[in-house]
PDB file of C-alpha atoms in Angstrom:
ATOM      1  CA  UNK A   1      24.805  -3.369 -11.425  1.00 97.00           C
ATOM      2  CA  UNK A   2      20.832  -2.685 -10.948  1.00 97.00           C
ATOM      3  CA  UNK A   3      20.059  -3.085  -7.081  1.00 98.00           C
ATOM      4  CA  UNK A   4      16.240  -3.387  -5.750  1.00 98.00           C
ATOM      5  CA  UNK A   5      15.919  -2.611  -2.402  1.00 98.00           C
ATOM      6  CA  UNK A   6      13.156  -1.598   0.053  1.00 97.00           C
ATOM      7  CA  UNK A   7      13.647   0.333   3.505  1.00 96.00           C
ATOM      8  CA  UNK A   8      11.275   0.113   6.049  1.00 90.00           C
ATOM      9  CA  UNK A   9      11.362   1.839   9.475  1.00 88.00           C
ATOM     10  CA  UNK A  10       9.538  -0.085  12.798  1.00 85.00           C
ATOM     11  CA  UNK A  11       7.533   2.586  14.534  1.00 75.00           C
ATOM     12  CA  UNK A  12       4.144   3.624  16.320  1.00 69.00           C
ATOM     13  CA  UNK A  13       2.154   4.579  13.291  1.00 68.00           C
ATOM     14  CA  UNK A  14      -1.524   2.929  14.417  1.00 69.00           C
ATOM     15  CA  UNK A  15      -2.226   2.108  10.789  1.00 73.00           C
ATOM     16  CA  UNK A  16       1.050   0.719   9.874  1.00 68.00           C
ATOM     17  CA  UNK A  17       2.379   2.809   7.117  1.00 79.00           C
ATOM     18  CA  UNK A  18       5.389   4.113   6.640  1.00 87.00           C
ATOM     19  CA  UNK A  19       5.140   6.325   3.418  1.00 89.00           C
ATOM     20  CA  UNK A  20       6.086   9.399   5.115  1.00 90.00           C
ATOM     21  CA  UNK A  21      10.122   7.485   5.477  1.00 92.00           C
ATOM     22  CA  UNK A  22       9.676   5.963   2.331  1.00 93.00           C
ATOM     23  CA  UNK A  23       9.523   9.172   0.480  1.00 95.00           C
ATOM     24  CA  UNK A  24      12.383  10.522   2.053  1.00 96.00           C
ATOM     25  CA  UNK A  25      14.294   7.453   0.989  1.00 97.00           C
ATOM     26  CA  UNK A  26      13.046   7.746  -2.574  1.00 97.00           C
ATOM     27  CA  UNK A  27      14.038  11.241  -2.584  1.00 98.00           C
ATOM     28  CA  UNK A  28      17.877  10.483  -1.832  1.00 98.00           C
ATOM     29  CA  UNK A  29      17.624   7.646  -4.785  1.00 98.00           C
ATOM     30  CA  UNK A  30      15.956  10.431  -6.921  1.00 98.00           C
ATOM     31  CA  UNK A  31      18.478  13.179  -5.814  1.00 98.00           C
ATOM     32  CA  UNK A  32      21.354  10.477  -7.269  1.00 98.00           C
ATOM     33  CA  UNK A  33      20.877  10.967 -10.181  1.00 97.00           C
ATOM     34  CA  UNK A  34      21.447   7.432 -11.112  1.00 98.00           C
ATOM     35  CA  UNK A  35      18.994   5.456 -13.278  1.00 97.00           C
ATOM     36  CA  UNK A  36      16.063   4.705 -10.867  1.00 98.00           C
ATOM     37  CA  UNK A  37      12.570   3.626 -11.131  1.00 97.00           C
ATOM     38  CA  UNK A  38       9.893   3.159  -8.198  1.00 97.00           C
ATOM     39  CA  UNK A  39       7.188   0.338  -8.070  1.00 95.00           C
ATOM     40  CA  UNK A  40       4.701  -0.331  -5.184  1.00 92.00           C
ATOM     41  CA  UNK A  41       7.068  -2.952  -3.376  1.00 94.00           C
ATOM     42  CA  UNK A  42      10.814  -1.630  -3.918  1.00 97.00           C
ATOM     43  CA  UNK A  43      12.943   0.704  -5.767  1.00 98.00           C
ATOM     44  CA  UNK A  44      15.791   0.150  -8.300  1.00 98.00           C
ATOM     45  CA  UNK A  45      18.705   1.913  -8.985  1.00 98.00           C
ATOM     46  CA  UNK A  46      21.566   1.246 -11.725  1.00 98.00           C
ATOM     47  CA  UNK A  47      25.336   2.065 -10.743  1.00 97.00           C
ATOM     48  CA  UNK A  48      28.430   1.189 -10.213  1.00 96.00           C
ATOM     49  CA  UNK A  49      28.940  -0.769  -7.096  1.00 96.00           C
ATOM     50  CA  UNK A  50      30.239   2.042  -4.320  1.00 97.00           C
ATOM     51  CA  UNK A  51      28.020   4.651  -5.721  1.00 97.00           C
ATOM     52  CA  UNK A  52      24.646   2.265  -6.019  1.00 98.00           C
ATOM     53  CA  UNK A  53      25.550   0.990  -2.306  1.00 98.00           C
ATOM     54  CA  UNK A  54      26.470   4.588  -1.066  1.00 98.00           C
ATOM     55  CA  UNK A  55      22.764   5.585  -2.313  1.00 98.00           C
ATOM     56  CA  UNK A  56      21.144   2.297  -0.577  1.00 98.00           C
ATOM     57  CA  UNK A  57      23.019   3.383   2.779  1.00 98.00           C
ATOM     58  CA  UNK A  58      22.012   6.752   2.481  1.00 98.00           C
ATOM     59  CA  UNK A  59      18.379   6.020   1.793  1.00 98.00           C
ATOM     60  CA  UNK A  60      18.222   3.804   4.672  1.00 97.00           C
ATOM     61  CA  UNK A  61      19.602   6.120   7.198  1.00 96.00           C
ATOM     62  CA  UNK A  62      17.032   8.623   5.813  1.00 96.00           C
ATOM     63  CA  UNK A  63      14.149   6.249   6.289  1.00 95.00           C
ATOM     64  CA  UNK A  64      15.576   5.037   9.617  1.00 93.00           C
ATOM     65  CA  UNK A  65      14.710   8.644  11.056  1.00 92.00           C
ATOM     66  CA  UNK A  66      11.475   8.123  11.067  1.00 90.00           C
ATOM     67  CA  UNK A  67      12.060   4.604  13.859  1.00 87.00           C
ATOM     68  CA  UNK A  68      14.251   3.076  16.192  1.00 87.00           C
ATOM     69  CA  UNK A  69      15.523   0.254  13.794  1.00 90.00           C
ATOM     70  CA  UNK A  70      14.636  -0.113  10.340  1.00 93.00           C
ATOM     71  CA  UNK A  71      13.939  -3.176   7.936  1.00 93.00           C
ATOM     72  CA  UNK A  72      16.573  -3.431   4.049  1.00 96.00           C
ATOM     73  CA  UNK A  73      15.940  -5.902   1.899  1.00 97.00           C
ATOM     74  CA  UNK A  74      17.807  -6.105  -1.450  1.00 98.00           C
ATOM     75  CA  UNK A  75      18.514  -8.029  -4.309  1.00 98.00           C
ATOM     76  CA  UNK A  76      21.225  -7.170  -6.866  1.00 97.00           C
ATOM     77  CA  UNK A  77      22.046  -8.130 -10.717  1.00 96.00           C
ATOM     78  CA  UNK A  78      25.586  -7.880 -10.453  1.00 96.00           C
ATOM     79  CA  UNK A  79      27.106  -7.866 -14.657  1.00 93.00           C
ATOM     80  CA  UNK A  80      30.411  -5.900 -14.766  1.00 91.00           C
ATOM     81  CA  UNK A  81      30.303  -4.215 -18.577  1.00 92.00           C
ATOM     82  CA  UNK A  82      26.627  -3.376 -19.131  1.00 92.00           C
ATOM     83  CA  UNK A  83      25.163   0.050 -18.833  1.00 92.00           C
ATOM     84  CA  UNK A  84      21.396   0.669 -19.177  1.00 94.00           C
ATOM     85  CA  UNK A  85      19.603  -2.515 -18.320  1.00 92.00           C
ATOM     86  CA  UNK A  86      17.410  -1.000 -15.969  1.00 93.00           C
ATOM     87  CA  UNK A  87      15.441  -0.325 -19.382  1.00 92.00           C
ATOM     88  CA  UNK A  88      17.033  -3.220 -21.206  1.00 92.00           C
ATOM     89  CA  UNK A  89      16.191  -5.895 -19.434  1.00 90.00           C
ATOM     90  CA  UNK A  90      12.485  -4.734 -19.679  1.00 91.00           C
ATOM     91  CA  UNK A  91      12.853  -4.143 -23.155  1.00 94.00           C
ATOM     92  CA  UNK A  92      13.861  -7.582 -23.905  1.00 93.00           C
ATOM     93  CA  UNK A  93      11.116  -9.058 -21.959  1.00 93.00           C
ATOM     94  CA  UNK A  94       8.642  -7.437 -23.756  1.00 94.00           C
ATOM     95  CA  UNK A  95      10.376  -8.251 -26.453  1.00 94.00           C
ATOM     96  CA  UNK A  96      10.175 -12.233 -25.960  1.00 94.00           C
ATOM     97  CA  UNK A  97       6.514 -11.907 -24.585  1.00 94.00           C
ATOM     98  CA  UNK A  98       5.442 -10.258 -28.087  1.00 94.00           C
ATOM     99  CA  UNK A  99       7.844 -13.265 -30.116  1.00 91.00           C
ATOM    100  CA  UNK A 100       6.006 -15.696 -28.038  1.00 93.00           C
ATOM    101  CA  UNK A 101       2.589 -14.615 -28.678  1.00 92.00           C
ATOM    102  CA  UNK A 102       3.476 -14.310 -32.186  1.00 90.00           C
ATOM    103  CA  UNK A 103       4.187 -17.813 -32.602  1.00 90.00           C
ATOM    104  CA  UNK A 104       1.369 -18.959 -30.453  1.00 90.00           C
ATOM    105  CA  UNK A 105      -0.934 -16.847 -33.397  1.00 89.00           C
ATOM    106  CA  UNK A 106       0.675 -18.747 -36.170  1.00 81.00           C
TER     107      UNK A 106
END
């Protein structure tokens, strides 16, 4: 299963930002060692189901040190018998976007 997910804690910060828990939160996805990428708006991770949502709980606990209550919001890709679509779903994208322009050329 691939999981995207993004933790935010509420606190006091006077500009708003909340990189400081985000890192830590990235750091326990990182420390995994599952498959895991970053982007500006959430992180993904690629697991089996207990260990991916062990990871997501973890992460959020870390980030939740940093307020009094703090924001998850996920989205899962749930497909029991495939490994490595983190990458492969990406590739095949790319993939279709290249056919596609292809045949618009012709």
């Amino acid at each position: 299963m691939i999981v995207a997910f993004s933790v935010a804690p509420s606190n006091d910060n006077p500009n708003g930002s909340v990189h400081d828990a985000v890192a830590e939160a990235v750091k326990v996805v990182r420390d995994s060692g599952l498959p895991n990428r970053t982007s500006s708006m959430f992180t993904e991770i690629e697991g089996e189901w207990d260990e991916v949502m062990e990871v997501v709980k973890q992460a959020t606990m870390a980030a939740g040190r940093f307020g009094s209550r703090v924001s998850l919001v996920l989205k899962a890709d749930i497909r029991p018998g495939y490994e490595g679509e983190l990458d492969g779903k990406i590739q095949r994208l790319e993939k279709a976007i290249k056919d596609s322009e292809e045949k618009m050329s012709s």
